[in-house]
Amino acid sequence: NADGKTGDGCGLLMQKPDAFLRAMARQHFDAELPALYAVGMIFLNQDPIRADAARACFNEQLAAQGLTLVGWREVPVDTSVLGRLALERLPRIEQVFVTGEGLAERDFGIRLFMARRLAEVALADDKQFYVCSFSDKDIIYKGLMMPADLAQFYPDLGDERLATAICVFHQRFSTNTMPQWPLAQPFRFLAHNGEINTITGNRNWAQARRLKFANELLPDLQRQNMETMDPDLRAFYEYNSMHMEAWDGPAGVVLTDGRHAICLLDRNGLRPARWVTTTNGYITLASEVGVWDYKPEDVIAKGRVGPGQILAVDTHTGQILHTDDIDSHLKSQHPYKKWLRQYALRIQSTLDDNDHGSAFYDADQLKQYMKMFQVTFEERDQVLRPLAEQGQEAVGSMGDDTPMAVLSRRVRSPYDYFRQQFAQVTNPPIDPLREAIVMSLETCLGAERNVFEETADHANRAILTTPVISPAKWRTIIDLDRPGFERQLIDLNYDESLGLEAAVRAIADQAEAAVRDGKVLLVLSDRQIAPGKLPAHAALAVGAVHHRLIETGLRCDCNILVETATARDPHHFAVLIGFGATAVYPFLAYEVLGDLIRTGEVLGDLYEV
């Protein structure tokens, strides 16, 4: 910040400093902590009344979980190092001490999590209330100060009794949010250098899977595409990718559970992470070389964490675990390859499959569909024809000089009202053709299961190489006769007297009823146009069905397949998939391509095109 003192945030995530925290409990509460205890670092509202209310609510949730409150300690701070912006937003910073006598360690951790989450939900209206950490394993000291001032702001960090075996430091550089105390890193278990560009979708799918979750996980990315990968390891990744989408970087992640110190990099390795081991027993990993002074003769070993790799240190056993060590452990947990071979189904078309699935529309029928779904001559000639001729998108000039859809005087497709969200500058362009090792368009059909359980039934899914379906694959899906893949066709065309809102609600009602009845493949189709009927736009229908099923806890029990005339270019598919579609069959695009060949506008074999 311009005041020279307010940063985007920095902080320390460390293994619980046991001796220091026990000393604080004796000093402030005259209490000897038992073997099993936890300390939370809490940001409270500066308003004393709201702070008291937050403490009372937190205490109530602790009691509800059968936990014992030892007391609240006000954390000493030196505000002289803060800039004006940081001071204006400064919360009250306190520590809460809790014990769990009589509980198993795992049960204690679960109860801590439940108490925190229930308190956060109850105090959602208090924007200053934030739990930095609440664990029996680690603790966080962070805030909106410059890194050089962190230790002065928190005098605790200068106390000789505050000793720890793991220390994660991060300085945040914000590109898309204003500085806020809660957004300072590290977070409860990790810090990341870079950005998780898929975070909105990941959060939405986590919400959809809430009834199937029993734990937390940060999944690896599309590593199973590497041709040289060990078959058993490939099977492990393929099996797990069936039930959770990738979290996409570029990002370098450092994390700790209080026992292990871990660093992992995204599949492209676009964030540096270099490590060095020295004779004094330190292992230092950082995004820059030279974060602390050591003599060259003291170096035992050094290296870097590469693309898709991981480095872990077990502070209980002293083991250093590299990628191969962790991979060997993971792939041997279950017979993943056997399960995939027995239960997984790959939906593929054959080279001699010359069946469109139904007769092509005649010229008059095609004109009706093109008019109903706004396929202009320009789109037919300049968008779809190059696809047929060259198998790739038409080349156009950079930029778009058409009015924004919301300001346009013409009737525009609902797709035009949406724009992509992505980092346009920092990320290299990647696609599944040129970057097949690190990117995949594979998607799966079939009901999802709890990602934290691993059984043979988890492999009972149908795999598609792409969410954009060809006629032959569409016919295979529609004819699929296999338990766990029951279908329900939902017509998107509605009586014009009904009205759009009522029609969309009725579509969502049909979808909910179908899933409750055990249907897994929901086919939303606007193919059956007729006089007196209007098509509900596929994007509206998909979004309504997707969110209705999330609200009712049914989304992960089914797939949304869209047979639509509205999807004709990559942006259309992106909107549908972003709104929750599992796969899209753009039947009208194929009909137009067939007509281009029949009229001689495109030369080639009908089925190859």
XYZ file of C-alpha atoms in Angstrom:
609
model
C 0.000 0.000 0.000
C 1.072 3.617 -0.509
C 1.451 4.080 3.256
C 4.500 1.784 3.083
C 3.303 -0.358 5.984
C 0.148 -2.164 4.845
C 0.875 -5.316 2.878
C -1.487 -7.829 1.303
C -0.804 -10.002 4.299
C 1.776 -12.427 5.622
C 1.954 -14.983 8.359
C 3.279 -18.167 9.911
C 1.619 -21.577 10.094
C 3.514 -23.738 12.560
C 3.437 -26.984 14.439
C 1.831 -26.329 17.829
C 4.533 -24.806 20.123
C 3.661 -27.015 23.088
C 5.966 -25.593 25.771
C 4.925 -22.007 25.041
C 1.187 -22.736 25.019
C 1.387 -24.696 28.267
C 3.241 -21.763 29.840
C 0.511 -19.365 28.653
C -2.194 -21.606 30.165
C -0.406 -21.588 33.526
C 0.154 -17.827 33.369
C -3.355 -16.765 32.311
C -5.651 -19.510 33.616
C -3.566 -21.156 36.341
C -4.231 -24.409 34.494
C -2.123 -27.420 33.584
C -3.112 -28.582 30.116
C -3.686 -32.330 29.613
C -2.067 -34.367 26.853
C -4.925 -33.616 24.450
C -5.659 -29.929 23.986
C -6.168 -27.396 21.206
C -5.668 -23.674 20.763
C -7.585 -21.479 18.334
C -6.370 -18.165 16.918
C -9.489 -16.023 16.504
C -10.170 -12.623 14.901
C -13.043 -10.904 16.751
C -15.024 -7.749 16.090
C -13.604 -4.517 17.522
C -17.082 -3.756 18.856
C -16.958 -5.184 22.426
C -20.632 -6.175 22.325
C -20.243 -8.156 19.101
C -16.978 -9.671 20.342
C -18.737 -10.841 23.529
C -21.536 -12.317 21.437
C -19.026 -14.195 19.261
C -17.223 -15.612 22.300
C -20.523 -16.717 23.818
C -21.564 -18.402 20.570
C -18.200 -20.140 20.227
C -18.349 -21.323 23.842
C -21.846 -22.664 23.230
C -20.673 -24.711 20.254
C -17.710 -26.048 22.247
C -20.059 -27.244 24.973
C -22.416 -28.769 22.407
C -19.510 -30.858 21.099
C -18.545 -32.043 24.580
C -15.345 -29.981 24.688
C -14.016 -28.196 27.777
C -13.191 -24.485 27.630
C -10.033 -23.531 29.519
C -10.204 -19.826 28.707
C -9.685 -16.951 26.278
C -6.340 -15.174 26.075
C -5.913 -11.736 24.502
C -2.906 -11.971 22.189
C -0.446 -9.097 22.784
C 0.157 -6.987 19.661
C 2.207 -3.918 18.736
C 0.043 -1.822 16.402
C 2.763 0.775 15.803
C 4.063 -1.271 12.858
C 0.724 -1.204 11.003
C -0.241 1.143 8.203
C -3.434 3.204 8.144
C -5.419 0.709 6.061
C -4.452 -2.224 8.297
C -5.300 -0.248 11.446
C -8.741 0.663 10.119
C -9.555 -3.030 9.687
C -7.682 -4.385 12.711
C -9.694 -7.074 14.566
C -9.398 -8.087 18.209
C -7.015 -11.047 18.254
C -7.521 -13.712 20.904
C -6.636 -17.336 21.554
C -9.102 -19.892 22.894
C -7.766 -22.894 24.846
C -9.813 -26.112 24.757
C -9.321 -29.633 26.114
C -10.799 -32.966 25.115
C -10.117 -35.287 28.020
C -11.482 -38.775 27.522
C -11.629 -38.408 23.723
C -9.597 -40.234 21.115
C -7.321 -37.957 19.082
C -9.321 -38.398 15.863
C -12.638 -37.799 17.623
C -11.200 -34.674 19.245
C -10.184 -33.303 15.842
C -13.648 -33.952 14.404
C -15.333 -32.169 17.311
C -13.009 -29.181 16.921
C -13.971 -28.979 13.248
C -17.697 -29.233 14.002
C -17.545 -26.557 16.700
C -15.683 -24.180 14.389
C -17.996 -24.685 11.412
C -21.182 -24.355 13.456
C -19.857 -21.165 15.065
C -18.920 -19.758 11.643
C -22.406 -20.469 10.306
C -24.076 -18.937 13.359
C -21.868 -15.823 13.150
C -22.039 -15.380 9.373
C -23.396 -11.828 9.780
C -20.313 -10.737 11.745
C -17.831 -10.107 8.931
C -14.925 -9.517 11.332
C -15.267 -12.899 13.029
C -12.734 -15.293 11.556
C -11.025 -18.435 12.830
C -7.412 -18.371 11.623
C -6.719 -21.798 13.102
C -8.347 -24.131 15.616
C -6.411 -27.344 15.962
C -4.633 -29.672 18.338
C -1.766 -29.884 15.836
C -0.906 -26.380 14.576
C -1.446 -22.641 15.016
C -1.292 -19.529 12.810
C 0.001 -15.999 13.439
C -0.860 -13.707 10.513
C -2.065 -10.234 9.565
C -1.847 -7.168 7.307
C 1.695 -6.130 8.086
C 4.953 -6.210 6.169
C 6.967 -9.428 6.655
C 9.762 -7.601 8.459
C 7.235 -6.399 11.055
C 5.485 -9.725 11.750
C 7.615 -10.611 14.799
C 7.280 -7.102 16.248
C 3.503 -7.084 15.797
C 3.236 -10.445 17.596
C 5.642 -10.379 20.589
C 4.772 -14.067 21.124
C 7.022 -14.885 18.176
C 10.031 -13.460 20.027
C 9.470 -15.627 23.116
C 12.261 -18.216 23.455
C 9.739 -20.801 24.658
C 7.925 -20.658 21.313
C 9.719 -23.552 19.594
C 8.415 -25.562 16.642
C 9.648 -28.214 14.213
C 7.586 -26.938 11.242
C 7.214 -23.365 10.078
C 5.326 -22.314 6.926
C 5.715 -18.651 5.943
C 3.880 -16.879 3.149
C 3.690 -13.300 1.919
C 0.618 -12.620 -0.181
C 0.567 -10.450 -3.300
C -3.064 -9.788 -4.141
C -4.094 -9.219 -7.754
C -7.876 -9.351 -7.520
C -8.959 -8.548 -3.935
C -8.436 -5.691 -1.513
C -6.237 -6.435 1.534
C -8.223 -8.084 4.336
C -7.039 -9.628 7.596
C -8.724 -13.026 6.980
C -7.263 -13.260 3.451
C -3.682 -13.060 4.695
C -1.913 -16.374 4.183
C -1.243 -19.050 5.355
C -4.712 -20.529 5.733
C -5.598 -23.258 8.247
C -3.508 -26.000 6.684
C -1.768 -24.497 3.683
C -0.407 -21.559 1.735
C -0.203 -21.353 -2.035
C 1.918 -19.397 -4.462
C -0.171 -18.764 -7.566
C -3.883 -19.139 -8.067
C -6.461 -21.917 -8.195
C -8.279 -20.773 -11.329
C -11.035 -23.358 -10.964
C -11.869 -22.364 -7.375
C -15.462 -21.246 -8.062
C -16.321 -24.546 -9.708
C -14.440 -26.520 -7.043
C -16.414 -24.792 -4.286
C -19.717 -25.367 -6.069
C -18.979 -29.063 -6.568
C -17.858 -29.392 -2.948
C -21.249 -27.986 -1.971
C -22.962 -30.457 -4.303
C -21.008 -33.347 -2.753
C -21.621 -32.281 0.838
C -23.768 -35.318 1.640
C -21.115 -37.670 0.257
C -18.154 -36.154 2.102
C -16.585 -37.655 5.176
C -13.181 -35.930 5.025
C -11.173 -33.332 3.074
C -8.830 -33.739 0.111
C -6.816 -31.692 -2.381
C -6.666 -33.940 -5.462
C -3.779 -34.215 -7.886
C -4.310 -33.310 -11.518
C -4.361 -35.168 -14.830
C -1.140 -37.107 -14.303
C -2.654 -40.361 -15.623
C -2.183 -39.059 -19.196
C 1.592 -39.627 -19.099
C 2.388 -42.521 -21.457
C 5.426 -43.631 -19.436
C 3.589 -43.768 -16.111
C 3.572 -46.988 -14.124
C 0.282 -48.813 -14.952
C -0.670 -49.283 -11.292
C -0.084 -45.599 -10.554
C -2.044 -44.609 -13.661
C -4.922 -46.769 -12.418
C -4.811 -45.025 -9.019
C -5.153 -41.585 -10.608
C -7.795 -42.675 -13.112
C -9.843 -44.327 -10.373
C -9.766 -41.228 -8.155
C -10.428 -38.807 -11.024
C -13.804 -40.514 -11.496
C -15.220 -38.882 -8.378
C -13.588 -35.455 -8.193
C -12.556 -32.894 -10.759
C -9.050 -31.429 -10.829
C -8.085 -28.313 -8.885
C -6.260 -26.355 -11.546
C -3.277 -24.067 -10.940
C -0.771 -22.727 -11.684
C 0.041 -23.058 -8.013
C 2.704 -24.242 -5.634
C 1.201 -25.453 -2.352
C 2.910 -25.829 1.024
C 0.977 -27.367 3.890
C 1.224 -29.043 7.256
C -1.033 -31.084 9.513
C 1.315 -30.474 12.437
C 3.270 -33.651 11.775
C 4.132 -33.598 8.075
C 5.579 -30.651 6.160
C 4.597 -30.958 2.500
C 5.101 -29.129 -0.792
C 3.452 -30.008 -4.089
C 3.393 -28.321 -7.485
C 0.740 -28.107 -10.168
C 0.960 -30.320 -13.247
C 2.826 -27.680 -15.279
C 5.293 -26.798 -12.537
C 4.917 -23.088 -13.227
C 5.751 -22.049 -9.652
C 9.330 -22.647 -8.429
C 10.023 -24.666 -5.266
C 13.645 -25.337 -4.313
C 14.817 -27.224 -1.225
C 18.102 -27.632 0.616
C 19.149 -29.858 3.544
C 21.953 -28.609 5.794
C 24.169 -30.163 8.470
C 22.277 -28.480 11.328
C 19.242 -30.649 10.544
C 17.226 -27.970 8.753
C 15.267 -28.654 5.582
C 14.358 -25.380 3.885
C 12.029 -25.117 0.897
C 11.197 -21.811 -0.761
C 10.148 -20.233 -4.021
C 13.417 -18.265 -4.058
C 17.001 -19.284 -3.370
C 18.711 -17.688 -0.381
C 15.816 -17.080 2.004
C 18.225 -17.813 4.824
C 22.007 -17.774 5.045
C 23.890 -21.056 5.015
C 27.411 -21.951 4.004
C 27.955 -24.045 0.868
C 30.015 -26.552 2.853
C 27.017 -27.147 5.166
C 24.789 -28.391 2.333
C 24.005 -32.114 2.486
C 21.567 -32.218 -0.438
C 19.482 -29.874 -2.537
C 17.006 -30.025 -5.385
C 13.655 -28.817 -6.601
C 10.079 -30.033 -6.651
C 9.185 -30.570 -10.308
C 5.878 -30.448 -12.219
C 3.241 -32.574 -10.500
C 5.734 -33.667 -7.846
C 5.571 -33.675 -4.060
C 8.051 -33.510 -1.179
C 7.079 -34.444 2.382
C 8.915 -34.561 5.710
C 7.620 -36.634 8.631
C 8.769 -34.853 11.798
C 7.860 -37.863 13.968
C 10.041 -40.386 12.134
C 12.513 -38.045 10.429
C 11.700 -39.505 7.002
C 11.974 -37.444 3.825
C 9.436 -38.681 1.290
C 9.804 -37.886 -2.404
C 7.256 -38.330 -5.194
C 8.158 -41.968 -5.918
C 7.870 -42.911 -2.235
C 4.410 -41.393 -1.951
C 3.264 -42.800 -5.305
C 4.387 -46.294 -4.302
C 2.391 -46.046 -1.103
C -0.744 -44.729 -2.812
C -0.887 -47.157 -5.733
C -0.552 -50.199 -3.463
C -3.499 -49.364 -1.205
C -6.072 -51.205 -3.359
C -6.218 -53.192 -6.647
C -7.235 -50.119 -8.665
C -6.252 -51.605 -12.033
C -8.331 -54.727 -11.398
C -11.350 -52.670 -10.324
C -11.170 -50.497 -13.447
C -10.844 -53.523 -15.710
C -13.863 -55.207 -14.113
C -16.264 -52.295 -13.709
C -15.297 -49.218 -15.763
C -16.807 -48.759 -19.231
C -15.196 -46.624 -21.932
C -17.755 -45.276 -24.391
C -16.150 -45.263 -27.822
C -17.236 -45.122 -31.439
C -15.746 -47.390 -34.106
C -14.007 -46.273 -37.296
C -16.649 -47.939 -39.483
C -19.614 -46.457 -37.600
C -21.536 -44.726 -40.402
C -24.836 -44.374 -38.599
C -25.995 -40.867 -37.687
C -28.534 -42.459 -35.360
C -31.541 -41.118 -37.286
C -32.354 -39.707 -40.715
C -30.937 -36.251 -41.428
C -33.465 -33.414 -41.581
C -34.671 -32.442 -45.039
C -34.087 -28.871 -46.269
C -37.428 -27.481 -45.049
C -37.182 -29.133 -41.642
C -33.622 -27.875 -41.211
C -34.721 -24.313 -41.999
C -37.365 -24.552 -39.268
C -34.756 -25.565 -36.701
C -32.259 -22.949 -37.873
C -34.864 -20.211 -37.555
C -36.116 -21.399 -34.171
C -32.585 -21.570 -32.743
C -31.118 -18.471 -34.449
C -28.602 -20.132 -36.778
C -27.806 -17.336 -39.223
C -26.272 -17.669 -42.686
C -23.135 -16.027 -41.290
C -22.814 -18.640 -38.537
C -23.457 -21.459 -41.003
C -20.907 -20.157 -43.506
C -18.187 -18.645 -41.307
C -18.325 -20.734 -38.123
C -19.650 -24.197 -38.954
C -18.293 -24.550 -42.510
C -14.610 -24.087 -41.465
C -15.182 -26.735 -38.796
C -16.286 -29.175 -41.494
C -13.537 -28.248 -43.956
C -10.530 -28.065 -41.646
C -11.572 -29.708 -38.398
C -10.723 -26.555 -36.475
C -12.222 -23.251 -35.470
C -12.358 -20.418 -37.982
C -9.581 -17.836 -37.687
C -10.853 -14.371 -36.816
C -9.512 -11.027 -35.726
C -8.739 -10.344 -32.084
C -11.452 -8.519 -30.183
C -15.218 -8.242 -30.454
C -16.795 -5.025 -31.711
C -20.402 -6.160 -31.286
C -22.361 -4.489 -28.482
C -22.537 -6.228 -25.121
C -25.595 -8.468 -25.181
C -27.295 -6.514 -22.407
C -26.993 -3.313 -24.498
C -27.710 -4.827 -27.909
C -30.820 -3.865 -29.883
C -31.012 -7.362 -31.340
C -32.306 -10.522 -29.712
C -29.186 -12.292 -28.480
C -28.603 -15.821 -27.276
C -28.437 -16.195 -23.482
C -24.909 -17.532 -24.003
C -23.839 -14.046 -25.122
C -24.612 -12.617 -21.688
C -21.758 -14.560 -20.105
C -18.036 -14.024 -20.227
C -15.234 -16.310 -19.097
C -13.417 -15.820 -15.810
C -9.708 -16.557 -16.032
C -6.293 -14.987 -15.551
C -5.578 -13.669 -19.034
C -1.982 -12.585 -18.496
C -0.118 -14.952 -16.204
C -1.126 -18.327 -17.591
C 0.193 -19.990 -20.758
C -2.436 -21.202 -23.222
C -3.041 -24.918 -22.788
C -5.364 -27.329 -24.525
C -5.918 -31.104 -24.429
C -4.397 -31.619 -27.887
C -1.003 -29.962 -27.499
C -0.764 -30.454 -23.715
C -2.166 -33.983 -23.434
C 0.272 -34.937 -20.664
C -1.180 -32.368 -18.281
C -4.715 -31.788 -19.532
C -7.720 -33.973 -20.199
C -11.339 -33.463 -21.206
C -12.409 -36.846 -19.839
C -15.690 -36.920 -17.982
C -17.592 -39.746 -16.335
C -21.193 -40.918 -16.256
C -22.785 -42.661 -13.306
C -23.585 -41.736 -9.725
C -20.710 -40.383 -7.641
C -19.679 -41.910 -4.340
C -17.847 -40.708 -1.250
C -14.325 -39.787 -2.399
C -12.941 -40.760 1.005
C -13.968 -44.377 0.651
C -12.401 -46.711 -1.893
C -14.358 -49.750 -3.075
C -14.738 -51.719 -6.296
C -18.171 -50.130 -6.822
C -16.493 -46.726 -7.143
C -15.124 -47.882 -10.516
C -18.597 -48.548 -11.954
C -18.643 -45.492 -14.189
C -18.765 -44.855 -17.933
C -15.860 -42.776 -19.260
C -16.156 -40.230 -22.078
C -13.014 -38.786 -23.679
C -14.785 -35.434 -24.097
C -18.011 -33.818 -22.869
C -18.897 -32.898 -26.487
C -20.625 -36.012 -27.797
C -20.542 -37.383 -31.352
C -23.676 -38.947 -32.895
C -22.275 -42.476 -32.567
C -21.372 -42.035 -28.894
C -24.717 -40.380 -28.199
C -26.510 -43.393 -29.613
C -24.352 -45.681 -27.442
C -25.284 -43.687 -24.329
C -28.996 -43.635 -25.159
C -28.979 -47.399 -25.813
C -26.868 -48.197 -22.735
C -28.481 -51.096 -20.874
C -26.505 -51.373 -17.662
C -27.495 -51.158 -13.975
C -26.685 -47.746 -12.546
C -27.278 -45.891 -15.831
C -31.075 -45.615 -15.964
C -32.299 -42.722 -18.144
C -35.033 -40.100 -17.997
C -35.827 -37.869 -20.996
C -37.032 -34.373 -20.056
C -38.493 -32.272 -22.881
C -37.424 -28.616 -22.781
C -40.262 -27.538 -25.085
C -43.265 -26.137 -23.223
C -46.729 -24.848 -24.065
C -46.509 -21.153 -24.946
C -49.356 -20.350 -22.531
C -47.340 -21.652 -19.574
C -44.648 -18.968 -19.437
C -40.880 -19.379 -19.182
C -40.486 -19.236 -15.386
C -43.187 -21.829 -14.763
C -41.721 -24.027 -17.502
C -38.213 -23.932 -16.018
C -39.576 -24.724 -12.552
C -41.523 -27.650 -14.021
C -38.345 -28.954 -15.688
C -36.516 -28.797 -12.344
C -39.443 -30.593 -10.662
C -39.288 -33.378 -13.259
C -35.538 -33.743 -12.779
C -35.812 -33.938 -8.987
C -38.599 -36.530 -9.199
C -36.614 -38.608 -11.699
C -33.502 -38.739 -9.486
C -35.589 -39.646 -6.446
C -37.023 -42.448 -8.575
C -33.528 -43.826 -9.208
C -32.777 -42.338 -12.626
C -29.091 -41.524 -13.160
C -28.874 -40.066 -16.682
C -31.102 -36.989 -17.051
C -31.433 -36.145 -20.754
C -32.569 -32.541 -21.281
C -33.644 -32.218 -24.922
C -35.009 -29.349 -27.020
C -35.227 -31.501 -30.181
C -39.025 -31.983 -30.205
C -40.142 -28.530 -31.371
C -43.794 -28.263 -32.397
C -46.445 -25.632 -33.230
C -47.724 -23.935 -30.073
C -44.590 -24.809 -28.109
C -41.464 -22.836 -27.219
C -38.071 -24.228 -26.168
C -36.726 -23.297 -22.748
C -33.126 -22.345 -23.428
C -30.718 -25.143 -22.537
C -28.529 -22.887 -20.357
C -31.513 -21.838 -18.231
C -32.742 -25.415 -17.901
C -29.320 -26.832 -17.025
C -28.671 -24.151 -14.400
C -32.110 -24.612 -12.834
C -31.823 -28.405 -12.689
C -28.234 -28.298 -11.416
C -29.012 -25.950 -8.531
C -32.288 -27.642 -7.634
C -30.437 -30.933 -7.290
C -27.676 -29.281 -5.236
C -30.272 -27.798 -2.871
C -31.935 -31.182 -2.417
C -28.642 -33.072 -2.040
C -29.252 -35.131 -5.198
C -26.814 -33.627 -7.710
C -24.087 -36.241 -7.372
C -26.560 -39.098 -7.786
C -27.070 -38.249 -11.457
C -25.624 -36.736 -14.637
C -27.111 -33.965 -16.763
C -26.881 -34.767 -20.489
C -27.989 -32.015 -22.857
C -29.290 -32.695 -26.366
C -29.559 -29.190 -27.733
C -29.711 -27.140 -30.901
C -28.402 -24.055 -29.084
C -24.746 -25.145 -28.699
C -22.558 -24.480 -31.729
C -19.279 -22.936 -30.613
C -16.825 -23.460 -27.723
C -18.297 -20.639 -25.646
C -21.739 -22.278 -25.758
C -20.310 -25.560 -24.502
C -18.325 -23.751 -21.803
C -21.472 -22.051 -20.484
C -23.440 -25.306 -20.388
C -20.647 -27.202 -18.642
C -20.076 -24.287 -16.279
C -23.779 -24.348 -15.410
C -23.592 -28.044 -14.538
C -23.943 -30.127 -17.715
C -22.010 -33.399 -17.704
C -22.014 -33.771 -21.493
C -23.532 -31.998 -24.505
C -24.844 -33.416 -27.789
C -25.133 -30.492 -30.290
C -27.499 -32.216 -32.698
C -28.320 -29.176 -34.856
C -24.631 -28.468 -35.489
C -24.299 -31.987 -36.907
C -27.442 -31.492 -39.004
C -26.027 -28.285 -40.517
C -22.711 -30.009 -41.260
C -24.604 -32.794 -43.024
C -26.514 -30.249 -45.105
C -23.286 -28.456 -46.091
C -22.035 -31.714 -47.598
C -25.296 -32.566 -49.332
C -25.415 -29.123 -50.990
C -21.780 -29.347 -52.111
C -20.649 -26.382 -50.004
C -18.216 -28.734 -48.289
C -16.486 -31.637 -50.002
C -15.872 -34.823 -48.059
C -17.375 -37.916 -46.536
C -20.540 -37.244 -44.552
C -19.500 -39.287 -41.528
C -15.877 -38.184 -41.469
C -17.023 -34.563 -41.308
